[in-house]
Amino acid sequence: MHAFTYTATKTLAATLDALRTARPGTKILAGGTTLYDLMKLDIETPPAVIDVHRLAELNTIEVGEDELVFGSGARMADVADHPAIRTDYPGLSESLWRAASQQLRTMATVGGNLLQRTRCAYFRNGSEFPCNKREPGSGCAAIGGHDRGHALLGGSGSCVATYAGDFAIALIAFDAVVDVAGPRGERSLPLAELHVEPGDDPAREHVLEPDELIVRIRVPATPAGRGSTYLKIRDRESYAFALASAAVGLTFDADGFVDECRIGLGGVATRPWRATEAEQALLGRRLTPEATRHAGEVAFAGARPGAANGFRVELGIRTVADALRTAGERAVR
Ligand code: SF4
């Protein structure tokens, strides 16, 4: 591990002051559950970190009539266990419960969780394999290599690493917005615009500037929250990343036809993925097994499997169909 300077701030204003004069490469430290791992592996080598995990003003959870507002420093476990979120937005709660382990959820923040880096083994396992994300221009060992866990949707000839998070999948389905602060002021952007495709520069994973941090996440209130779920399929039922996941929210009209449909896909794409065409395919239809299967097929119509990950196309289709069935049951309770 490289030596680094550690600074802990107590207010957002002090954090922004510290960022204003920070050395290039300085990183924000929140729960530390990802950054410290990557520093131990020498994948991240910041000269300094600014620890924000004690900022009480970022550790907030508000459930309003018009929106949910999560401070970026709220702990994953606290958001997952909030009574109103469990009742009115079970899909959001489940996306947090099914992430990581209880120890990690207790420490990790929702803001940090959004910005976690890929679990591509070639990226994390040192310099013996080429990796454009770790060392730009070196190549991609996963393309033509062991790609069982790599992306089916999105990607480029430079990188096919899967976005590993769960919470962002539920957030993208619910049109969440992130508020970001930096020395030049505050701005807001849809969560759907936070992460970027790898393109020719896989090292760049999101649109935040190095001196910006997420201060809060806002989710517009919707009746589809009650009819929601997050289904995560993985190699083992605890502490594993998704082979395929789906965040789904539904409402029905008075005649039992789908009135509102939201589908986010996880574990299968290079960034949080909204399956808008699959949503459209269900609107105005009854939620029959044929219709849910069809929505899954539409969601994966653009999949581009590699050598060893093709089985996850059918897995993803079934994941979407099963999640829709569960969400439909909840929507009519
Ligand atoms: Fe690196 Fe991306 Fe290729 Fe993995 S998929 S080896 S992260 S460039």
mmCIF file of C-alpha atoms and ligand atoms in Angstrom:
data_model
loop_
_atom_site.group_PDB
_atom_site.id
_atom_site.type_symbol
_atom_site.label_atom_id
_atom_site.label_comp_id
_atom_site.label_asym_id
_atom_site.label_seq_id
_atom_site.Cartn_x
_atom_site.Cartn_y
_atom_site.Cartn_z
ATOM 1 C CA MET A 1 0.000 0.000 0.000
ATOM 2 C CA HIS A 2 1.316 3.459 -0.883
ATOM 3 C CA ALA A 3 1.679 6.102 1.834
ATOM 4 C CA PHE A 4 -1.068 8.714 1.815
ATOM 5 C CA THR A 5 -2.200 11.724 3.794
ATOM 6 C CA TYR A 6 -5.392 11.310 5.801
ATOM 7 C CA THR A 7 -7.737 14.200 6.626
ATOM 8 C CA ALA A 8 -11.134 13.901 8.322
ATOM 9 C CA THR A 9 -13.636 16.722 7.878
ATOM 10 C CA LYS A 10 -16.625 17.495 10.079
ATOM 11 C CA THR A 11 -18.805 19.612 7.773
ATOM 12 C CA LEU A 12 -19.617 19.718 4.083
ATOM 13 C CA ALA A 13 -18.248 23.280 3.914
ATOM 14 C CA ALA A 14 -14.931 22.106 5.369
ATOM 15 C CA THR A 15 -14.889 19.211 2.901
ATOM 16 C CA LEU A 16 -15.365 21.556 -0.047
ATOM 17 C CA ASP A 17 -12.588 23.789 1.308
ATOM 18 C CA ALA A 18 -10.304 20.775 1.558
ATOM 19 C CA LEU A 19 -11.177 19.728 -2.002
ATOM 20 C CA ARG A 20 -10.396 23.215 -3.261
ATOM 21 C CA THR A 21 -6.749 22.876 -2.248
ATOM 22 C CA ALA A 22 -6.407 19.103 -2.576
ATOM 23 C CA ARG A 23 -3.533 17.516 -4.441
ATOM 24 C CA PRO A 24 -4.380 15.905 -7.803
ATOM 25 C CA GLY A 25 -5.559 12.353 -7.264
ATOM 26 C CA THR A 26 -7.008 12.981 -3.800
ATOM 27 C CA LYS A 27 -9.958 10.696 -3.058
ATOM 28 C CA ILE A 28 -13.061 11.099 -0.946
ATOM 29 C CA LEU A 29 -13.333 8.330 1.650
ATOM 30 C CA ALA A 30 -16.831 7.436 2.851
ATOM 31 C CA GLY A 31 -17.450 3.965 4.333
ATOM 32 C CA GLY A 32 -14.071 2.828 3.026
ATOM 33 C CA THR A 33 -15.347 -0.608 2.070
ATOM 34 C CA THR A 34 -14.231 -0.289 -1.552
ATOM 35 C CA LEU A 35 -11.505 2.347 -1.560
ATOM 36 C CA TYR A 36 -9.340 0.700 1.104
ATOM 37 C CA ASP A 37 -9.594 -2.644 -0.719
ATOM 38 C CA LEU A 38 -8.380 -1.047 -3.933
ATOM 39 C CA MET A 39 -5.597 0.814 -2.113
ATOM 40 C CA LYS A 40 -4.367 -2.428 -0.570
ATOM 41 C CA LEU A 41 -4.245 -3.902 -4.080
ATOM 42 C CA ASP A 42 -2.357 -0.810 -5.347
ATOM 43 C CA ILE A 43 -5.098 -0.257 -7.921
ATOM 44 C CA GLU A 44 -5.952 3.052 -6.265
ATOM 45 C CA THR A 45 -2.895 5.020 -5.118
ATOM 46 C CA PRO A 46 -4.228 8.413 -3.969
ATOM 47 C CA PRO A 47 -1.667 10.754 -2.395
ATOM 48 C CA ALA A 48 -4.371 11.850 0.080
ATOM 49 C CA VAL A 49 -7.852 10.907 1.237
ATOM 50 C CA ILE A 50 -10.509 13.148 2.766
ATOM 51 C CA ASP A 51 -12.675 11.150 5.149
ATOM 52 C CA VAL A 52 -16.324 12.324 5.140
ATOM 53 C CA HIS A 53 -17.904 9.429 6.970
ATOM 54 C CA ARG A 54 -18.549 11.444 10.143
ATOM 55 C CA LEU A 55 -20.477 14.228 8.385
ATOM 56 C CA ALA A 56 -23.838 14.152 10.158
ATOM 57 C CA GLU A 57 -25.391 16.398 7.499
ATOM 58 C CA LEU A 58 -24.825 13.657 4.901
ATOM 59 C CA ASN A 59 -26.150 10.860 7.113
ATOM 60 C CA THR A 60 -29.874 11.537 6.655
ATOM 61 C CA ILE A 61 -32.965 9.686 5.464
ATOM 62 C CA GLU A 62 -36.124 11.692 4.701
ATOM 63 C CA VAL A 63 -39.376 10.194 3.447
ATOM 64 C CA GLY A 64 -41.541 13.021 2.097
ATOM 65 C CA GLU A 65 -44.803 13.056 0.166
ATOM 66 C CA ASP A 66 -43.097 14.036 -3.060
ATOM 67 C CA GLU A 67 -39.739 12.343 -2.795
ATOM 68 C CA LEU A 68 -37.365 10.212 -0.754
ATOM 69 C CA VAL A 69 -34.094 11.929 0.077
ATOM 70 C CA PHE A 70 -31.064 9.944 1.166
ATOM 71 C CA GLY A 71 -27.943 11.770 2.311
ATOM 72 C CA SER A 72 -25.001 10.201 0.528
ATOM 73 C CA GLY A 73 -23.498 9.242 3.893
ATOM 74 C CA ALA A 74 -26.532 7.255 5.013
ATOM 75 C CA ARG A 75 -25.540 3.651 5.708
ATOM 76 C CA MET A 76 -26.856 0.993 3.368
ATOM 77 C CA ALA A 77 -28.262 -1.007 6.280
ATOM 78 C CA ASP A 78 -30.121 2.014 7.694
ATOM 79 C CA VAL A 79 -31.807 2.844 4.377
ATOM 80 C CA ALA A 80 -32.672 -0.817 3.781
ATOM 81 C CA ASP A 81 -34.252 -1.103 7.234
ATOM 82 C CA HIS A 82 -36.197 2.172 7.218
ATOM 83 C CA PRO A 83 -39.836 1.190 7.937
ATOM 84 C CA ALA A 84 -41.393 3.434 5.267
ATOM 85 C CA ILE A 85 -38.952 2.270 2.618
ATOM 86 C CA ARG A 86 -39.532 -1.373 3.448
ATOM 87 C CA THR A 87 -43.288 -0.866 3.165
ATOM 88 C CA ASP A 88 -43.643 1.608 0.325
ATOM 89 C CA TYR A 89 -40.526 0.865 -1.752
ATOM 90 C CA PRO A 90 -39.628 -2.790 -1.119
ATOM 91 C CA GLY A 91 -37.602 -2.903 -4.327
ATOM 92 C CA LEU A 92 -35.278 -0.192 -3.030
ATOM 93 C CA SER A 93 -34.937 -1.883 0.348
ATOM 94 C CA GLU A 94 -34.267 -5.299 -1.193
ATOM 95 C CA SER A 95 -31.599 -3.929 -3.526
ATOM 96 C CA LEU A 96 -29.677 -2.903 -0.414
ATOM 97 C CA TRP A 97 -30.385 -6.028 1.665
ATOM 98 C CA ARG A 98 -29.141 -8.236 -1.145
ATOM 99 C CA ALA A 99 -25.877 -6.347 -1.550
ATOM 100 C CA ALA A 100 -22.641 -7.338 0.177
ATOM 101 C CA SER A 101 -22.691 -8.657 3.775
ATOM 102 C CA GLN A 102 -24.293 -7.286 6.933
ATOM 103 C CA GLN A 103 -20.914 -5.984 8.137
ATOM 104 C CA LEU A 104 -20.328 -4.157 4.870
ATOM 105 C CA ARG A 105 -23.883 -2.783 4.713
ATOM 106 C CA THR A 106 -23.471 -1.401 8.222
ATOM 107 C CA MET A 107 -20.324 0.478 7.251
ATOM 108 C CA ALA A 108 -20.845 1.319 3.574
ATOM 109 C CA THR A 109 -22.685 4.467 2.497
ATOM 110 C CA VAL A 110 -25.282 4.728 -0.246
ATOM 111 C CA GLY A 111 -23.245 7.407 -2.029
ATOM 112 C CA GLY A 112 -20.097 5.321 -2.016
ATOM 113 C CA ASN A 113 -22.069 2.285 -3.126
ATOM 114 C CA LEU A 114 -23.129 4.066 -6.324
ATOM 115 C CA LEU A 115 -19.504 4.689 -7.251
ATOM 116 C CA GLN A 116 -18.090 1.242 -6.474
ATOM 117 C CA ARG A 117 -15.746 -0.079 -9.107
ATOM 118 C CA THR A 118 -16.055 -3.243 -11.157
ATOM 119 C CA ARG A 119 -15.266 -6.696 -9.828
ATOM 120 C CA CYS A 120 -13.607 -7.774 -13.092
ATOM 121 C CA ALA A 121 -10.937 -10.187 -11.856
ATOM 122 C CA TYR A 122 -8.455 -9.000 -14.471
ATOM 123 C CA PHE A 123 -8.846 -5.459 -13.139
ATOM 124 C CA ARG A 124 -8.344 -6.485 -9.523
ATOM 125 C CA ASN A 125 -5.641 -9.123 -9.886
ATOM 126 C CA GLY A 126 -2.555 -7.034 -10.403
ATOM 127 C CA SER A 127 -0.545 -6.335 -13.498
ATOM 128 C CA GLU A 128 -0.138 -9.818 -14.942
ATOM 129 C CA PHE A 129 -3.103 -9.280 -17.286
ATOM 130 C CA PRO A 130 -3.756 -6.369 -19.666
ATOM 131 C CA CYS A 131 -6.575 -4.132 -18.486
ATOM 132 C CA ASN A 132 -7.534 -0.836 -20.114
ATOM 133 C CA LYS A 133 -9.390 0.238 -16.990
ATOM 134 C CA ARG A 134 -6.357 -0.201 -14.724
ATOM 135 C CA GLU A 135 -3.698 0.729 -17.291
ATOM 136 C CA PRO A 136 -5.121 2.634 -20.276
ATOM 137 C CA GLY A 137 -3.969 1.303 -23.625
ATOM 138 C CA SER A 138 -2.772 -2.057 -22.287
ATOM 139 C CA GLY A 139 -5.664 -4.100 -23.733
ATOM 140 C CA CYS A 140 -8.509 -6.130 -22.276
ATOM 141 C CA ALA A 141 -7.863 -9.668 -21.066
ATOM 142 C CA ALA A 142 -11.583 -10.346 -20.645
ATOM 143 C CA ILE A 143 -12.385 -10.010 -24.349
ATOM 144 C CA GLY A 144 -11.582 -13.465 -25.628
ATOM 145 C CA GLY A 145 -10.668 -14.503 -22.095
ATOM 146 C CA HIS A 146 -12.655 -15.749 -19.119
ATOM 147 C CA ASP A 147 -15.832 -13.686 -19.442
ATOM 148 C CA ARG A 148 -18.415 -15.669 -17.449
ATOM 149 C CA GLY A 149 -19.279 -12.615 -15.327
ATOM 150 C CA HIS A 150 -18.822 -9.918 -17.932
ATOM 151 C CA ALA A 151 -21.386 -7.654 -19.516
ATOM 152 C CA LEU A 152 -23.970 -8.736 -22.067
ATOM 153 C CA LEU A 153 -25.301 -5.227 -22.625
ATOM 154 C CA GLY A 154 -23.233 -2.135 -23.363
ATOM 155 C CA GLY A 155 -19.463 -2.231 -23.473
ATOM 156 C CA SER A 156 -16.915 -1.514 -26.171
ATOM 157 C CA GLY A 157 -13.916 -3.085 -27.834
ATOM 158 C CA SER A 158 -11.898 -1.696 -24.918
ATOM 159 C CA CYS A 159 -13.836 -3.040 -21.909
ATOM 160 C CA VAL A 160 -16.807 -5.252 -21.077
ATOM 161 C CA ALA A 161 -16.645 -4.994 -17.277
ATOM 162 C CA THR A 162 -19.958 -5.373 -15.471
ATOM 163 C CA TYR A 163 -21.248 -2.656 -13.174
ATOM 164 C CA ALA A 164 -21.369 -4.461 -9.842
ATOM 165 C CA GLY A 165 -23.840 -2.445 -7.749
ATOM 166 C CA ASP A 166 -27.416 -3.312 -6.793
ATOM 167 C CA PHE A 167 -28.842 -0.108 -5.317
ATOM 168 C CA ALA A 168 -28.227 1.868 -8.530
ATOM 169 C CA ILE A 169 -30.339 -0.653 -10.437
ATOM 170 C CA ALA A 170 -33.358 0.097 -8.275
ATOM 171 C CA LEU A 171 -32.602 3.821 -8.373
ATOM 172 C CA ILE A 172 -32.448 3.952 -12.163
ATOM 173 C CA ALA A 173 -35.792 2.171 -12.349
ATOM 174 C CA PHE A 174 -37.285 4.865 -10.093
ATOM 175 C CA ASP A 175 -35.836 7.883 -11.956
ATOM 176 C CA ALA A 176 -33.558 8.900 -9.091
ATOM 177 C CA VAL A 177 -31.561 12.105 -9.191
ATOM 178 C CA VAL A 178 -28.190 12.749 -7.546
ATOM 179 C CA ASP A 179 -27.168 16.125 -6.120
ATOM 180 C CA VAL A 180 -23.459 16.743 -6.398
ATOM 181 C CA ALA A 181 -21.316 19.400 -4.710
ATOM 182 C CA GLY A 182 -17.857 20.707 -5.477
ATOM 183 C CA PRO A 183 -15.825 23.889 -5.150
ATOM 184 C CA ARG A 184 -17.748 25.407 -8.092
ATOM 185 C CA GLY A 185 -21.149 24.857 -6.487
ATOM 186 C CA GLU A 186 -23.921 22.270 -6.533
ATOM 187 C CA ARG A 187 -25.550 20.541 -9.512
ATOM 188 C CA SER A 188 -28.101 17.784 -10.036
ATOM 189 C CA LEU A 189 -28.208 15.036 -12.603
ATOM 190 C CA PRO A 190 -30.376 11.997 -13.271
ATOM 191 C CA LEU A 191 -28.820 8.817 -11.963
ATOM 192 C CA ALA A 192 -29.150 7.496 -15.517
ATOM 193 C CA GLU A 193 -26.490 10.055 -16.528
ATOM 194 C CA LEU A 194 -24.077 9.420 -13.659
ATOM 195 C CA HIS A 195 -22.325 6.350 -15.077
ATOM 196 C CA VAL A 196 -20.815 6.243 -18.559
ATOM 197 C CA GLU A 197 -20.109 3.589 -21.134
ATOM 198 C CA PRO A 198 -16.448 2.498 -21.293
ATOM 199 C CA GLY A 199 -15.951 3.678 -24.897
ATOM 200 C CA ASP A 200 -12.263 4.231 -25.587
ATOM 201 C CA ASP A 201 -11.571 5.279 -21.991
ATOM 202 C CA PRO A 202 -12.707 2.548 -19.564
ATOM 203 C CA ALA A 203 -10.855 4.187 -16.672
ATOM 204 C CA ARG A 204 -13.564 6.855 -16.670
ATOM 205 C CA GLU A 205 -16.668 5.325 -15.075
ATOM 206 C CA HIS A 206 -18.814 8.343 -14.170
ATOM 207 C CA VAL A 207 -19.206 12.029 -14.948
ATOM 208 C CA LEU A 208 -18.143 13.448 -11.571
ATOM 209 C CA GLU A 209 -15.096 15.683 -11.490
ATOM 210 C CA PRO A 210 -12.300 14.592 -9.122
ATOM 211 C CA ASP A 211 -13.232 17.365 -6.683
ATOM 212 C CA GLU A 212 -16.965 16.633 -6.607
ATOM 213 C CA LEU A 213 -18.900 14.398 -4.240
ATOM 214 C CA ILE A 214 -22.467 13.142 -4.146
ATOM 215 C CA VAL A 215 -24.319 14.857 -1.305
ATOM 216 C CA ARG A 216 -27.767 13.323 -1.656
ATOM 217 C CA ILE A 217 -29.885 10.947 -3.721
ATOM 218 C CA ARG A 218 -33.498 11.860 -4.441
ATOM 219 C CA VAL A 219 -36.209 9.455 -5.568
ATOM 220 C CA PRO A 220 -39.531 10.883 -6.827
ATOM 221 C CA ALA A 221 -42.491 9.359 -5.016
ATOM 222 C CA THR A 222 -44.477 6.913 -7.135
ATOM 223 C CA PRO A 223 -47.266 4.393 -6.497
ATOM 224 C CA ALA A 224 -45.113 1.857 -8.380
ATOM 225 C CA GLY A 225 -42.945 1.779 -5.241
ATOM 226 C CA ARG A 226 -45.426 -0.473 -3.432
ATOM 227 C CA GLY A 227 -45.557 -2.831 -6.381
ATOM 228 C CA SER A 228 -41.794 -3.241 -6.590
ATOM 229 C CA THR A 229 -39.120 -5.849 -6.016
ATOM 230 C CA TYR A 230 -35.432 -6.470 -6.575
ATOM 231 C CA LEU A 231 -34.565 -9.995 -7.638
ATOM 232 C CA LYS A 232 -30.899 -10.937 -7.605
ATOM 233 C CA ILE A 233 -29.620 -14.240 -8.958
ATOM 234 C CA ARG A 234 -26.098 -15.225 -7.947
ATOM 235 C CA ASP A 235 -23.821 -18.204 -7.532
ATOM 236 C CA ARG A 236 -24.578 -18.369 -3.808
ATOM 237 C CA GLU A 237 -27.406 -16.747 -1.897
ATOM 238 C CA SER A 238 -25.212 -14.637 0.362
ATOM 239 C CA TYR A 239 -22.437 -12.160 -0.333
ATOM 240 C CA ALA A 240 -22.023 -12.579 -4.066
ATOM 241 C CA PHE A 241 -22.391 -10.300 -7.034
ATOM 242 C CA ALA A 242 -25.295 -10.699 -9.415
ATOM 243 C CA LEU A 243 -25.219 -13.002 -12.396
ATOM 244 C CA ALA A 244 -28.438 -11.211 -13.311
ATOM 245 C CA SER A 245 -30.760 -8.951 -11.371
ATOM 246 C CA ALA A 246 -33.897 -6.951 -12.026
ATOM 247 C CA ALA A 247 -35.516 -4.050 -10.193
ATOM 248 C CA VAL A 248 -39.166 -3.805 -11.156
ATOM 249 C CA GLY A 249 -42.048 -1.498 -10.244
ATOM 250 C CA LEU A 250 -45.623 -1.859 -11.476
ATOM 251 C CA THR A 251 -49.090 -0.374 -11.210
ATOM 252 C CA PHE A 252 -52.326 -1.578 -12.811
ATOM 253 C CA ASP A 253 -55.337 0.381 -14.003
ATOM 254 C CA ALA A 254 -58.868 -0.326 -12.754
ATOM 255 C CA ASP A 255 -59.313 -3.052 -15.403
ATOM 256 C CA GLY A 256 -56.137 -4.906 -14.432
ATOM 257 C CA PHE A 257 -53.926 -3.752 -17.301
ATOM 258 C CA VAL A 258 -50.357 -2.583 -16.666
ATOM 259 C CA ASP A 259 -50.490 1.158 -16.198
ATOM 260 C CA GLU A 260 -46.913 1.922 -15.149
ATOM 261 C CA CYS A 261 -43.858 -0.276 -15.572
ATOM 262 C CA ARG A 262 -40.265 0.252 -14.507
ATOM 263 C CA ILE A 263 -37.458 -2.230 -15.154
ATOM 264 C CA GLY A 264 -33.787 -1.861 -14.226
ATOM 265 C CA LEU A 265 -31.231 -4.564 -15.034
ATOM 266 C CA GLY A 266 -28.168 -5.372 -12.940
ATOM 267 C CA GLY A 267 -25.187 -7.695 -13.189
ATOM 268 C CA VAL A 268 -25.494 -7.868 -16.962
ATOM 269 C CA ALA A 269 -24.420 -4.462 -18.253
ATOM 270 C CA THR A 270 -21.501 -2.074 -18.093
ATOM 271 C CA ARG A 271 -23.582 0.471 -16.176
ATOM 272 C CA PRO A 272 -26.971 0.546 -14.429
ATOM 273 C CA TRP A 273 -29.356 -0.359 -17.231
ATOM 274 C CA ARG A 274 -32.946 0.776 -17.779
ATOM 275 C CA ALA A 275 -34.932 -1.585 -20.000
ATOM 276 C CA THR A 276 -37.269 1.033 -21.482
ATOM 277 C CA GLU A 277 -38.363 -1.012 -24.492
ATOM 278 C CA ALA A 278 -39.319 -3.890 -22.230
ATOM 279 C CA GLU A 279 -41.339 -1.466 -20.099
ATOM 280 C CA GLN A 280 -43.155 -0.218 -23.202
ATOM 281 C CA ALA A 281 -43.875 -3.796 -24.277
ATOM 282 C CA LEU A 282 -45.878 -4.375 -21.089
ATOM 283 C CA LEU A 283 -47.904 -1.181 -20.934
ATOM 284 C CA GLY A 284 -51.612 -1.775 -21.484
ATOM 285 C CA ARG A 285 -51.230 -5.572 -21.226
ATOM 286 C CA ARG A 286 -52.271 -8.058 -18.595
ATOM 287 C CA LEU A 287 -49.403 -9.507 -16.595
ATOM 288 C CA THR A 288 -49.600 -13.018 -17.995
ATOM 289 C CA PRO A 289 -46.666 -15.453 -18.030
ATOM 290 C CA GLU A 290 -46.404 -14.871 -21.777
ATOM 291 C CA ALA A 291 -46.263 -11.094 -21.306
ATOM 292 C CA THR A 292 -43.597 -11.227 -18.587
ATOM 293 C CA ARG A 293 -41.502 -13.650 -20.625
ATOM 294 C CA HIS A 294 -41.851 -11.377 -23.658
ATOM 295 C CA ALA A 295 -40.734 -8.354 -21.598
ATOM 296 C CA GLY A 296 -37.629 -10.294 -20.539
ATOM 297 C CA GLU A 297 -36.876 -11.206 -24.132
ATOM 298 C CA VAL A 298 -37.223 -7.579 -25.204
ATOM 299 C CA ALA A 299 -34.928 -6.503 -22.343
ATOM 300 C CA PHE A 300 -32.191 -8.820 -23.604
ATOM 301 C CA ALA A 301 -32.765 -8.425 -27.337
ATOM 302 C CA GLY A 302 -29.555 -6.413 -27.644
ATOM 303 C CA ALA A 303 -27.390 -8.816 -25.636
ATOM 304 C CA ARG A 304 -23.996 -9.639 -27.091
ATOM 305 C CA PRO A 305 -22.665 -12.722 -25.290
ATOM 306 C CA GLY A 306 -18.979 -13.605 -25.292
ATOM 307 C CA ALA A 307 -17.372 -17.014 -24.962
ATOM 308 C CA ALA A 308 -18.707 -18.137 -21.569
ATOM 309 C CA ASN A 309 -21.507 -15.789 -20.487
ATOM 310 C CA GLY A 310 -24.248 -16.713 -22.956
ATOM 311 C CA PHE A 311 -26.150 -18.725 -20.328
ATOM 312 C CA ARG A 312 -26.912 -15.445 -18.556
ATOM 313 C CA VAL A 313 -29.153 -14.251 -21.405
ATOM 314 C CA GLU A 314 -31.798 -16.872 -20.592
ATOM 315 C CA LEU A 315 -31.104 -16.356 -16.884
ATOM 316 C CA GLY A 316 -31.695 -12.621 -17.310
ATOM 317 C CA ILE A 317 -34.946 -13.163 -19.227
ATOM 318 C CA ARG A 318 -36.263 -15.421 -16.453
ATOM 319 C CA THR A 319 -35.067 -12.981 -13.781
ATOM 320 C CA VAL A 320 -37.084 -10.164 -15.365
ATOM 321 C CA ALA A 321 -40.152 -12.394 -15.745
ATOM 322 C CA ASP A 322 -39.979 -13.606 -12.128
ATOM 323 C CA ALA A 323 -39.445 -10.097 -10.783
ATOM 324 C CA LEU A 324 -42.467 -8.867 -12.744
ATOM 325 C CA ARG A 325 -44.605 -11.629 -11.268
ATOM 326 C CA THR A 326 -43.574 -10.730 -7.712
ATOM 327 C CA ALA A 327 -44.062 -7.012 -8.325
ATOM 328 C CA GLY A 328 -47.488 -7.707 -9.816
ATOM 329 C CA GLU A 329 -48.547 -9.625 -6.698
ATOM 330 C CA ARG A 330 -47.433 -6.720 -4.505
ATOM 331 C CA ALA A 331 -49.100 -4.112 -6.704
ATOM 332 C CA VAL A 332 -52.581 -5.570 -6.129
ATOM 333 C CA ARG A 333 -52.294 -6.055 -2.349
HETATM 334 FE FE1 SF4 B 1 -10.041 -4.378 -17.650
HETATM 335 FE FE2 SF4 B 1 -12.516 -3.870 -18.462
HETATM 336 FE FE3 SF4 B 1 -11.124 -5.686 -19.731
HETATM 337 FE FE4 SF4 B 1 -11.910 -6.155 -17.211
HETATM 338 S S1 SF4 B 1 -13.245 -5.938 -18.984
HETATM 339 S S2 SF4 B 1 -9.885 -6.568 -18.136
HETATM 340 S S3 SF4 B 1 -11.853 -4.095 -16.354
HETATM 341 S S4 SF4 B 1 -10.623 -3.496 -19.606
#
